[in-house]
Coordinates of C-alpha atoms and ligand atoms in Angstrom, one line a residue:
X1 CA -21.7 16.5 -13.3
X2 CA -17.6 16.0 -13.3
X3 CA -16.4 13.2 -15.3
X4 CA -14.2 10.5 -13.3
X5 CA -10.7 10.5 -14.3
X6 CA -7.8 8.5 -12.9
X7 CA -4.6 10.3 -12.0
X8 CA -1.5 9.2 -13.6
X9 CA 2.1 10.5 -11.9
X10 CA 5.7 9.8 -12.3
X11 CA 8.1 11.3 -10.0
X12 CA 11.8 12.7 -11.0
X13 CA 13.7 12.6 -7.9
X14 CA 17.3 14.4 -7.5
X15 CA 19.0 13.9 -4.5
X16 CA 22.2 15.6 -3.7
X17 CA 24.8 12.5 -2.9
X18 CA 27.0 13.6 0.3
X19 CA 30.3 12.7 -0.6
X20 CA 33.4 15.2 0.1
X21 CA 34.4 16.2 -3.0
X22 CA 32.8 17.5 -6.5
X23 CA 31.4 15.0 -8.9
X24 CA 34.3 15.5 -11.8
X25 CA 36.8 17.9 -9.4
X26 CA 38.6 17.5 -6.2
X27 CA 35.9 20.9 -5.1
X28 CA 35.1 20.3 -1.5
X29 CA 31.3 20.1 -1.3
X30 CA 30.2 23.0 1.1
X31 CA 27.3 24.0 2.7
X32 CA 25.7 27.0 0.1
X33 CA 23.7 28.6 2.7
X34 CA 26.9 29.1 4.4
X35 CA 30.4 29.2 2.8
X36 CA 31.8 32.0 1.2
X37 CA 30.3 32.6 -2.6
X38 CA 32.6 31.1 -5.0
X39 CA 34.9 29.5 -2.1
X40 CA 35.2 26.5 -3.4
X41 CA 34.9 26.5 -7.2
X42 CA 38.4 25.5 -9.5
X43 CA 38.7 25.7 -13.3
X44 CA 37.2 22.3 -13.8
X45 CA 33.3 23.0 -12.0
X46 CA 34.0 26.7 -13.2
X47 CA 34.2 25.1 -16.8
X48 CA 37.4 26.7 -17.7
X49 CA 38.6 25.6 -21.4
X50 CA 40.8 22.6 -21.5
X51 CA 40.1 21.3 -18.2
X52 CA 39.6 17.6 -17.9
X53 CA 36.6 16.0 -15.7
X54 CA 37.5 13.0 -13.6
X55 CA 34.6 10.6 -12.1
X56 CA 34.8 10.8 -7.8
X57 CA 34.4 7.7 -7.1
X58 CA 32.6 7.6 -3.7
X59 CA 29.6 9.4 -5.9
X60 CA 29.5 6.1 -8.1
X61 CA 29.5 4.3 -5.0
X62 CA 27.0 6.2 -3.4
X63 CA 24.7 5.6 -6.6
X64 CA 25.2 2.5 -6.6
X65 CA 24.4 1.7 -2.6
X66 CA 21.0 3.7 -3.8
X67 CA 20.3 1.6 -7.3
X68 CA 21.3 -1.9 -5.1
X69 CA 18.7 -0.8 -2.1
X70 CA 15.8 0.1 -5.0
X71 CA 16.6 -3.5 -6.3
X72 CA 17.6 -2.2 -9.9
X73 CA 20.0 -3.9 -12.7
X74 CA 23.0 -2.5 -12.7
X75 CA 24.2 -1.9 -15.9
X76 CA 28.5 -3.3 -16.5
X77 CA 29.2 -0.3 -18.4
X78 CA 27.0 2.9 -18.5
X79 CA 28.5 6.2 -20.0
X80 CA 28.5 9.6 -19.2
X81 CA 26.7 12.7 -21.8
X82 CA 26.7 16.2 -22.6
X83 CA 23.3 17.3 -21.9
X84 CA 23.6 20.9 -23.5
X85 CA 22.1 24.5 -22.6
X86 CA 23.0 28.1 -22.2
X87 CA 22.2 29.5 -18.9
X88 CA 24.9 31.5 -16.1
X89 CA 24.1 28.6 -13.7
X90 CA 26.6 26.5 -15.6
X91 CA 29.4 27.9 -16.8
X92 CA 30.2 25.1 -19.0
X93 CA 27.4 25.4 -21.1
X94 CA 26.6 21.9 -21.0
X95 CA 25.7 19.6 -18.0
X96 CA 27.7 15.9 -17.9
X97 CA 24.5 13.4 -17.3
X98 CA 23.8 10.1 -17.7
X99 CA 21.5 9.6 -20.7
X100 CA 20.8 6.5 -23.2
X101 CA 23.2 4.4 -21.0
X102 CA 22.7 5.0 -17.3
X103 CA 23.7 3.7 -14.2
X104 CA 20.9 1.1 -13.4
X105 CA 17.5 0.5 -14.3
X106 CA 14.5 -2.1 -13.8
X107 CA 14.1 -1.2 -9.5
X108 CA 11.1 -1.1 -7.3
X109 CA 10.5 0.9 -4.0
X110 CA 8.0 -0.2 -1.7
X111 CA 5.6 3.0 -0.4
X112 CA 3.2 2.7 2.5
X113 CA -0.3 4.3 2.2
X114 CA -3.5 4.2 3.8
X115 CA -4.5 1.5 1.4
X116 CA -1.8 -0.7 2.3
X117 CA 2.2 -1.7 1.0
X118 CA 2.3 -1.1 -3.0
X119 CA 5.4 -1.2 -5.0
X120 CA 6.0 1.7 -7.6
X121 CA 8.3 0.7 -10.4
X122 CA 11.7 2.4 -10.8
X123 CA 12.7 3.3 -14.3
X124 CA 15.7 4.5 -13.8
X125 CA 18.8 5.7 -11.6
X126 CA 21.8 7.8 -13.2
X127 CA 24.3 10.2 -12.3
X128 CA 24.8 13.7 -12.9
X129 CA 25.9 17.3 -11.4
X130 CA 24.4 19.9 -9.6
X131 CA 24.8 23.4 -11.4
X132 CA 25.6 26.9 -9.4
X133 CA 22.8 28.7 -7.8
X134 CA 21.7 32.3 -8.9
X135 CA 20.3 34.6 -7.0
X136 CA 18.3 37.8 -8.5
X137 CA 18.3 41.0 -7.0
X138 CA 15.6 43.7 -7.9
X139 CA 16.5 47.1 -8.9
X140 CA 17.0 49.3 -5.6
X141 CA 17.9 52.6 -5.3
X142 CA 16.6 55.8 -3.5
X143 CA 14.6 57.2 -6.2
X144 CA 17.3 59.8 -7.5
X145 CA 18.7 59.1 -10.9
X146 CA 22.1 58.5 -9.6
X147 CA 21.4 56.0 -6.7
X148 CA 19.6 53.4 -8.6
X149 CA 20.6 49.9 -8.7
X150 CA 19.8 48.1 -10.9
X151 CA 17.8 45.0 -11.0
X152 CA 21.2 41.8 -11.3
X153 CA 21.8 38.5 -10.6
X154 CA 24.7 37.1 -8.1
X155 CA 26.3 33.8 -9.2
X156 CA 27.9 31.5 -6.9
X157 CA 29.6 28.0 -8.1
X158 CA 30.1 26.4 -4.8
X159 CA 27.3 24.2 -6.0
X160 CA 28.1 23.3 -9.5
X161 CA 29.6 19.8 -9.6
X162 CA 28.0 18.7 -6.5
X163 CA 27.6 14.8 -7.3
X164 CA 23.3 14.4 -8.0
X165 CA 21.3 11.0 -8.3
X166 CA 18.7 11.5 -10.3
X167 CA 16.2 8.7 -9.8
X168 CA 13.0 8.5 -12.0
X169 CA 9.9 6.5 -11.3
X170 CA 7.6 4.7 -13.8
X171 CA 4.2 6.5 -13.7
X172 CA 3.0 4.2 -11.4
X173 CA 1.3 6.3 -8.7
X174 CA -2.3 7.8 -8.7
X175 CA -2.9 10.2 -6.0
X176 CA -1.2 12.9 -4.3
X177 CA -1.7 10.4 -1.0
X178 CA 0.7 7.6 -2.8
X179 CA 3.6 10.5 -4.0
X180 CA 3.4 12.0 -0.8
X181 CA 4.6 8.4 0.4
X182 CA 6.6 7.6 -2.3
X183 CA 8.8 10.5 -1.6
X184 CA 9.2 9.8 1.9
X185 CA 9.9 6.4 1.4
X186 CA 12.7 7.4 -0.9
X187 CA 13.6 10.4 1.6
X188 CA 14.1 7.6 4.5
X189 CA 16.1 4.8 1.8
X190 CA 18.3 7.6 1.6
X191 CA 19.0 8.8 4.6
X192 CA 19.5 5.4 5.8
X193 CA 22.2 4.4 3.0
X194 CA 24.0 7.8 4.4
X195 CA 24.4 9.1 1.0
X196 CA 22.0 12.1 1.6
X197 CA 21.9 14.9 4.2
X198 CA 17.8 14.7 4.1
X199 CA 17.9 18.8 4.2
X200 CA 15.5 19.2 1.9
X201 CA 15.1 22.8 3.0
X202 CA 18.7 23.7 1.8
X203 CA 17.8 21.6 -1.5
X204 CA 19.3 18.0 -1.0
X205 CA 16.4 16.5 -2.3
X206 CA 14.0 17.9 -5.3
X207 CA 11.0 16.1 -6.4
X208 CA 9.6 16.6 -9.7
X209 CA 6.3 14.6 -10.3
X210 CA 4.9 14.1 -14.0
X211 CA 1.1 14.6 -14.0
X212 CA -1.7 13.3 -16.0
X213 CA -5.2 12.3 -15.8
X214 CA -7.2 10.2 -18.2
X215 CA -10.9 8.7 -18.1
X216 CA -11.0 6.5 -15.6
X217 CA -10.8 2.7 -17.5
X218 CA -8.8 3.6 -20.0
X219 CA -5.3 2.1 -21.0
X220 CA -3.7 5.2 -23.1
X221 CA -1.8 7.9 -20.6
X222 CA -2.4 11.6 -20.9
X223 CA -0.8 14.7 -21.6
X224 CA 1.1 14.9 -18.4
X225 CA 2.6 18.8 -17.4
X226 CA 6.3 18.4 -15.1
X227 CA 6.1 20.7 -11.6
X228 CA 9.5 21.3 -11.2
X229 CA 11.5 21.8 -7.9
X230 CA 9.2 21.0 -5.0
X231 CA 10.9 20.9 -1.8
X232 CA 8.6 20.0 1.0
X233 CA 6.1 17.2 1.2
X234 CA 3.4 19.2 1.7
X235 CA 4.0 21.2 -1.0
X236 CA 4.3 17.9 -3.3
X237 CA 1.4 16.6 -2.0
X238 CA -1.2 20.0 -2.7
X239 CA 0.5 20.7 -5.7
X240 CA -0.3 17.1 -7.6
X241 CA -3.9 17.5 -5.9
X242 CA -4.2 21.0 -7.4
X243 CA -2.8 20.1 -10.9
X244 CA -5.4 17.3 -11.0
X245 CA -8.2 19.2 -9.9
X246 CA -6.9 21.7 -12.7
X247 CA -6.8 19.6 -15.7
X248 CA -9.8 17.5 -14.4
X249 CA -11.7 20.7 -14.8
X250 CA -10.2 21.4 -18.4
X251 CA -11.2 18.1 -19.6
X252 CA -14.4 18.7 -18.2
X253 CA -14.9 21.6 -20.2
X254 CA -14.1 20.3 -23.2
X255 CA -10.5 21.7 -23.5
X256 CA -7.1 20.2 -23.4
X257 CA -3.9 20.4 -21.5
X258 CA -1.4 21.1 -22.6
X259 CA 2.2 19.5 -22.3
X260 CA 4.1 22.0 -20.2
X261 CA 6.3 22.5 -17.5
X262 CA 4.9 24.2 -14.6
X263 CA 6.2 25.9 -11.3
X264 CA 4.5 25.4 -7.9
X265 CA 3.6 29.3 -6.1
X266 CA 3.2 27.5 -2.3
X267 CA 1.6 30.5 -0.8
X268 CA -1.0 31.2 -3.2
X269 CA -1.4 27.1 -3.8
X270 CA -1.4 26.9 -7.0
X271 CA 0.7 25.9 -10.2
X272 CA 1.6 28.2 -13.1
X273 CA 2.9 28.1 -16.5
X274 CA 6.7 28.0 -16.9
X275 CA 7.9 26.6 -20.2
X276 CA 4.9 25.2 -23.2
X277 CA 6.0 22.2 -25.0
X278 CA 7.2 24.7 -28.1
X279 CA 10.0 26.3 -26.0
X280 CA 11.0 23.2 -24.6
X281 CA 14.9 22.8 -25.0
X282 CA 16.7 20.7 -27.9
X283 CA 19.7 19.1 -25.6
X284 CA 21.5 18.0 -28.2
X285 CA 22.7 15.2 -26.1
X286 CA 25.7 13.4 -26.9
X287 CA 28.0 11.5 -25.0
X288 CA 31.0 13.2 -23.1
X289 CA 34.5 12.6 -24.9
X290 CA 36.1 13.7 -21.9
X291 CA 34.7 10.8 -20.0
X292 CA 35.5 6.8 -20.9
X293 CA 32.7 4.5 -20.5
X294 CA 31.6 3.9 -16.6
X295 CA 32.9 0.3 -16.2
X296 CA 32.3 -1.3 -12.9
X297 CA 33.9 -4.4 -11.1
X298 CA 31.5 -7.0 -10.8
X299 CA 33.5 -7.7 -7.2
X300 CA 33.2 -4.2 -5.9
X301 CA 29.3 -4.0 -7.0
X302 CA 29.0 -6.9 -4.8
X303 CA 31.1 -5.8 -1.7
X304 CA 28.5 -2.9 -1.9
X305 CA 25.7 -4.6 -2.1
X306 CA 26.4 -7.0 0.7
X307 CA 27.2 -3.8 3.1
X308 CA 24.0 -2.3 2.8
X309 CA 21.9 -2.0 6.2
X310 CA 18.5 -3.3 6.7
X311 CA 16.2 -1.2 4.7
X312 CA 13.7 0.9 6.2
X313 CA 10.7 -1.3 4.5
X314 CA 12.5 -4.2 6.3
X315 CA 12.6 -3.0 9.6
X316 CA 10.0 -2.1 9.4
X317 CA 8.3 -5.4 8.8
X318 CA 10.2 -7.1 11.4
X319 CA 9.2 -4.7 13.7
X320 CA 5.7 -5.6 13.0
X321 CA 6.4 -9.4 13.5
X322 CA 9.0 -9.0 16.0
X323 CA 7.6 -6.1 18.4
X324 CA 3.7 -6.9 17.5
X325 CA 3.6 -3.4 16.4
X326 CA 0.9 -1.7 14.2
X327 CA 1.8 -0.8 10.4
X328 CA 1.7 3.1 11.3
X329 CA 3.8 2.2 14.5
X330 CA 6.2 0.9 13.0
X331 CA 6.8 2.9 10.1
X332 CA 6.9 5.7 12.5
X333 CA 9.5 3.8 14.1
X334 CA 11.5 3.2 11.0
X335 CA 11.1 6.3 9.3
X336 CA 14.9 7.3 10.8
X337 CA 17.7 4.8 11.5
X338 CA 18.2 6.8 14.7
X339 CA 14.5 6.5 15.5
X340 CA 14.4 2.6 15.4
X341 CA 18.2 2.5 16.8
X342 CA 16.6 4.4 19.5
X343 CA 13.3 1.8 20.6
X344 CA 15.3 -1.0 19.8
X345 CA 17.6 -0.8 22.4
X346 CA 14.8 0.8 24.7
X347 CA 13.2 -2.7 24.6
X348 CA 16.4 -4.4 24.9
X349 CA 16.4 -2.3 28.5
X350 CA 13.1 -3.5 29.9
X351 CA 12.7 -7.5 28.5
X352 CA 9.7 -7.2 31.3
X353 CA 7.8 -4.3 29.1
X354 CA 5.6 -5.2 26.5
X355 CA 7.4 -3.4 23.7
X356 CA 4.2 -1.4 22.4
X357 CA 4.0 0.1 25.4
X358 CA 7.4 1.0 25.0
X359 CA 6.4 2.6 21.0
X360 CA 3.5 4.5 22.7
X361 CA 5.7 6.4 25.3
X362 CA 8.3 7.1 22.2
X363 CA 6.2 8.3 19.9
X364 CA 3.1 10.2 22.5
X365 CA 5.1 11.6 25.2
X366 CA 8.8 11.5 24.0
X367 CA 8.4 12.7 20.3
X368 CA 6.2 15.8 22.0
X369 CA 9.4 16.7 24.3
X370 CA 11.5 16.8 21.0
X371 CA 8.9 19.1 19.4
X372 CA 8.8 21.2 22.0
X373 CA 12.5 21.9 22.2
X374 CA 12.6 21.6 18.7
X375 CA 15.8 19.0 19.6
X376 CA 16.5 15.8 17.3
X377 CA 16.9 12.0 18.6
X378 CA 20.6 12.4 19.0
X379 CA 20.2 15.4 20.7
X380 CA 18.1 13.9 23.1
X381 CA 19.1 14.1 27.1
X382 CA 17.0 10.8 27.9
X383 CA 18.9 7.7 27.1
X384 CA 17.0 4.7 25.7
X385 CA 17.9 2.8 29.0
X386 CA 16.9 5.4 31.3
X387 CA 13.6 5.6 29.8
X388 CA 13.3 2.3 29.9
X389 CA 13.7 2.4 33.5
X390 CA 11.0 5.2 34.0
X391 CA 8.8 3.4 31.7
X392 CA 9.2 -0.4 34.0
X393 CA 8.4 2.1 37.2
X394 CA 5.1 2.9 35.4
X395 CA 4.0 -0.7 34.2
X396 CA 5.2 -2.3 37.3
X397 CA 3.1 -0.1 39.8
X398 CA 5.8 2.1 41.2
X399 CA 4.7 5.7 40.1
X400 CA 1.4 5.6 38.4
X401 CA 1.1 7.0 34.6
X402 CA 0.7 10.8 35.2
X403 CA 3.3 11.2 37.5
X404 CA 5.3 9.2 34.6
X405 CA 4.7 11.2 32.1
X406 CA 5.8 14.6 34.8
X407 CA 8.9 12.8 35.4
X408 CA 9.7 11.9 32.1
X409 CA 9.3 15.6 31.4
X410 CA 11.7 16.3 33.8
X411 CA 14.5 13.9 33.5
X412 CA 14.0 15.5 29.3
X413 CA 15.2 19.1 31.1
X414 CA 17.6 17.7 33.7
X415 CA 18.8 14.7 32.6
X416 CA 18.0 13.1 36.0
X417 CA 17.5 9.5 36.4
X418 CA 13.6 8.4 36.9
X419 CA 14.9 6.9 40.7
X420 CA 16.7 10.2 41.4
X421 CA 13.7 12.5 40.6
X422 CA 11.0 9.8 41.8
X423 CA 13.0 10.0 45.3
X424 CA 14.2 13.4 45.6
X425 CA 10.6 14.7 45.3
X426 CA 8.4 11.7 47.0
X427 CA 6.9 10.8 44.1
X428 CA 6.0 7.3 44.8
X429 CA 2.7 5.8 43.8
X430 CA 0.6 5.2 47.0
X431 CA -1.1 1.1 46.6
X432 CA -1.0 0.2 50.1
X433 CA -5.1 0.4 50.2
X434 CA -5.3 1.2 54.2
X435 CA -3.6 4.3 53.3
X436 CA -5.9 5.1 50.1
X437 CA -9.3 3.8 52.4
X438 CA -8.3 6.4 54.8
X439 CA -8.5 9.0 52.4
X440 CA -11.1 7.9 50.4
X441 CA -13.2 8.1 54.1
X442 CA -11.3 11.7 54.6
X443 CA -13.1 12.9 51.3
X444 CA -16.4 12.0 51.7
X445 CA -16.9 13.1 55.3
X446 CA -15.6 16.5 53.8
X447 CA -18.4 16.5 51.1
X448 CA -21.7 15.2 52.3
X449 CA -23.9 17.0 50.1
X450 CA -22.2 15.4 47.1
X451 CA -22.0 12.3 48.7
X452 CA -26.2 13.1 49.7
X453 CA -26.6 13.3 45.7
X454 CA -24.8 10.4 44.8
X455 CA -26.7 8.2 47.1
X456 CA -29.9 10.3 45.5
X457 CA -28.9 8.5 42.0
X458 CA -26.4 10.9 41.0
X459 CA -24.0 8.2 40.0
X460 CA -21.8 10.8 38.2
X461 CA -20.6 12.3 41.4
X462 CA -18.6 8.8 41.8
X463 CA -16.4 10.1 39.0
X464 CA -15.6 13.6 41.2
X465 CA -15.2 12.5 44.5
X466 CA -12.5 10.1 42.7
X467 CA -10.6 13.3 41.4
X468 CA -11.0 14.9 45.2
X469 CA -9.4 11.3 46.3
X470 CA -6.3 11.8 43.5
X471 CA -5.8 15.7 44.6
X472 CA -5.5 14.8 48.3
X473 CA -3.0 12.0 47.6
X474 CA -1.0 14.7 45.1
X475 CA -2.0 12.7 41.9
X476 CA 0.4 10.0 43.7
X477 CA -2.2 7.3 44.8
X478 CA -3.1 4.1 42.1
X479 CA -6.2 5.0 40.6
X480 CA -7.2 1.5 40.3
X481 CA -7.0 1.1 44.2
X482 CA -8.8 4.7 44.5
X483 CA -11.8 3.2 42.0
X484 CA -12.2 0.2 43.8
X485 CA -12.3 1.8 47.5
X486 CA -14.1 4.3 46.4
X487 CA -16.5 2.3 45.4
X488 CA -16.4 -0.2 48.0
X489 CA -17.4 2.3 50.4
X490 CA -19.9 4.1 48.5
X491 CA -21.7 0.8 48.3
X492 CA -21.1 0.0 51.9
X493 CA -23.1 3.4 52.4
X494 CA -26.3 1.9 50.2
X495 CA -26.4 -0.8 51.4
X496 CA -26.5 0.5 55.0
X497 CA -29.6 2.3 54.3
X498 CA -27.9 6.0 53.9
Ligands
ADP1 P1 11.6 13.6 -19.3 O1 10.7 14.3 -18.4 O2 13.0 14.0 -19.1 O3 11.1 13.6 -20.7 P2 10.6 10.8 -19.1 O4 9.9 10.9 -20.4 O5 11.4 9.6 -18.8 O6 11.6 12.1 -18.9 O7 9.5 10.9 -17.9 C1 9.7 11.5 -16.7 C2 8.7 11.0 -15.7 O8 7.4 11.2 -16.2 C3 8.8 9.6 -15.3 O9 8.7 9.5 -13.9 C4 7.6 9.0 -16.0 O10 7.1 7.9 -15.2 C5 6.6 10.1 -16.0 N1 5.6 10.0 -17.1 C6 5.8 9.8 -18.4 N2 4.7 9.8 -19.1 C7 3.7 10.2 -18.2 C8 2.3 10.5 -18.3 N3 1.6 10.4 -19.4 N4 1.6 10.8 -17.2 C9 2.3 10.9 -16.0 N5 3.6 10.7 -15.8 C10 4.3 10.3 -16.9
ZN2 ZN1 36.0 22.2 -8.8
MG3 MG1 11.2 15.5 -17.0

């Protein structure tokens, strides 16, 4: 029988900030998957001797926009360190961080769970820079002596100097559930403040989450083991379930775990050993004498923090107030600023919708035409106000809900107008009930045996012979008219002693 534990797990966030230029150089900041290696590298990121670093100051800005929105102090003056190390992917030998003094500290991010809104405690927010990436290449060759290659390693510095945020959480969270939505939360604050591409596939964003587990009840923490470098929320999320399945079932054999920093193999699902407490590195951190103190104006701290947009959690709550929307609605809604850009001025375009009707055909039949064409909001050929338009049609008795959903589909691949495409093929909802009795009398003339078992107590049939009724009208008629004249005759037929 397994002991209970509770899971304990901080989260180290570093998040690329999108500014033009290199943290401490005038480097343009390139895309690494496709510039030129070493394109954009000078003697400063390439660590030359006697170069001096200077502090971009649209980075400090950007950290700053993210330390306001996560409700953090701000500290007047923070200052800059050398966090040392020796490895080719910094060709300084040292990285310049933020350390006893950083940028801001004290915030709180609100995350959304099954469970409800909780607020996880931010420790801290500094600034730092991104190092080079390298890339290892295995020994090649065609098996003769002469034609091997051997097994090196590429280096390219586009990357180094790169302006990061690093953001680190207080170990507030206790399932893989509440990361999962801690990141995301964070992914969507930053994307909305613009200071992040959001390409976590190329690396913007890294999450690093601290696990432990202790018995549940108790007030003393764990030895927590680091996963470093996860990249996909899916991969956070299974590897902070596996590592607490993993030292649940040490402790439950009697053994320990052990401080250490592990690496997360996605394919196999599991976590593995990459650095023990013992060879863990001595930084030798000490501040940079190349850098003054980071003094801020009060004024411009200000001016930044009274330009910052509504926040995704905000939205989101006014969405729920404002649009009577569910919680998981609207955080579906908010989870982009394009996304909630998007429905809010869909409902500005039909004031005689109800605007969760208008959140169901965004996120069912809209957000499954994106999917399909693998196309993004912005890319999207349907205007909020022309879906709008198709989705008053619908609600107003025009064109009834599947032949919506068929036009919708097409005005997605033609960029057609609901009106064009409703007239052009004939696609307007039949209501006028003389028209729908005469076909409801067409079908069941054409099927008197089931019409024979119906009347026999077959009462299921009803639900047939109202699918003949919609094929003859070409899915065009109102099914509610359909249902009731269907019935109406059916029961005219009883009670005339069929
Ligand atoms: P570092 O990893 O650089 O030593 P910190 O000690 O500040 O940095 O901790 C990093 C992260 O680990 C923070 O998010 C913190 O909340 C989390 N953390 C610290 N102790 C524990 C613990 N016992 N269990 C789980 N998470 C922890
Ligand atoms: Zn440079
Ligand atoms: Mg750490």
């Amino acid at each position: 029988m397994s002991n209970i534990y509770e899971p304990v797990i901080g989260l180290e966030v570093h998040a690329e900030l999108a500014t033009r230029s290199k943290m401490f150089c005038a480097c343009p900041v390139v895309d690494t998957t496709q510039a030129e290696p070493n394109s954009a590298v000078c003697p400063v990121c390439a660590g030359m001797p006697g170069v001096l670093p200077v502090v971009n100051q649209k980075a400090v800005e950007f950290a700053l926009r993210v330390a306001l929105a996560l409700a953090c102090e701000i500290a007047p003056s923070s200052l800059f360190a050398r966090k040392n190390y020796f490895y080719p992917d910094l060709p300084k030998g040292y990285q310049i961080s933020q350390y006893e003094n950083p940028l801001a500290v004290n915030g709180r991010l609100t995350i959304l769970t099954s469970q409800g809104e909780k607020v996880v405690r931010i420790r801290r927010v500094h600034l730092e820079e991104d190092t080079g990436k390298l890339t290892h290449i295995a020994e090649s060759g065609n098996g003769s002596i002469n034609e091997i290659r051997p097994a090196h390693t590429l280096i390219d510095l586009n990357r180094a100097g790169v302006p990061l945020l690093e953001i680190v959480s207080e170990p507030d969270m206790h399932s893989a559930e509440e990361v999962g939505a801690y990141a995301r939360a964070l992914h969507s604050l930053l994307r909305y403040l613009k200071v992040n591409s959001g390409d976590m596939q190329k690396g913007a964003m890294r999450i690093e989450p601290n696990i432990s587990i202790r018995p549940a009840g108790s007030q003393t923490f764990g030895t927590r083991c680091e996963i470093k470098n996860l990249n996909t929320f899916r991969g956070l999320e299974r590897a902070v379930d596996f590592e607490i399945r993993r030292q649940s079932a040490l402790l439950d054999e009697g053994k320990v775990v052990e401080q250490e920093t592990r690496g997360w193999i996605d394919d196999q699902g599991i976590t593995v050993t990459q650095r023990s407490k013992e060879e863990a590195h001595d930084y030798r951190y000490f501040p940079e004498p190349d850098l003054p103190p980071l003094v801020l104006d009060r004024a411009w701290v200000e001016e930044i923090l009274a330009s910052l947009p509504e926040l995704p959690i905000s939205r989101l709550h006014r969405f729920q107030e404002q649009y009577k929307l569910s919680a998981y609605d609207a955080e579906v809604l908010t989870a982009e600023q394009e996304t909630a850009d998007y429905y809010e001025a869909a409902v500005a375009a039909a004031p005689q919708v109800a605007p969760k009707v208008i959140a169901n055909w965004i996120c069912g039949e809209l957000f499954s035409l994106l999917n399909q064409t693998g196309m993004t909001l912005a890319e999207c050929p349907v205007t909020p106000r022309a879906l709008a338009a198709l989705i008053f049609l619908v609600t107003s008795g025009e064109i009834n809900l599947g032949t919506g959903k068929v036009v919708l589909a097409e005005m997605f691949h033609s960029g057609q107008s609901a009106e064009a495409i409703i007239a052009s093929r004939g696609l307007r909802q039949i209501s006028d009930s003389s028209a729908i009795a005469g076909m409801v009398q067409q079908v069941l003339k054409n099927n008197p045996e089931q019409v024979q078992s119906y009347l026999a107590g077959k009462t299921g049939i009803a639900q047939w012979l109202f699918g003949q009724v919609m094929k003859a009208a070409k899915g065009q008629a109102n099914p509610q008219v359909v249902r009731q004249e269907l019935e109406k005759q059916l029961n005219a037929m009883i009670n005339n002693g069929y």
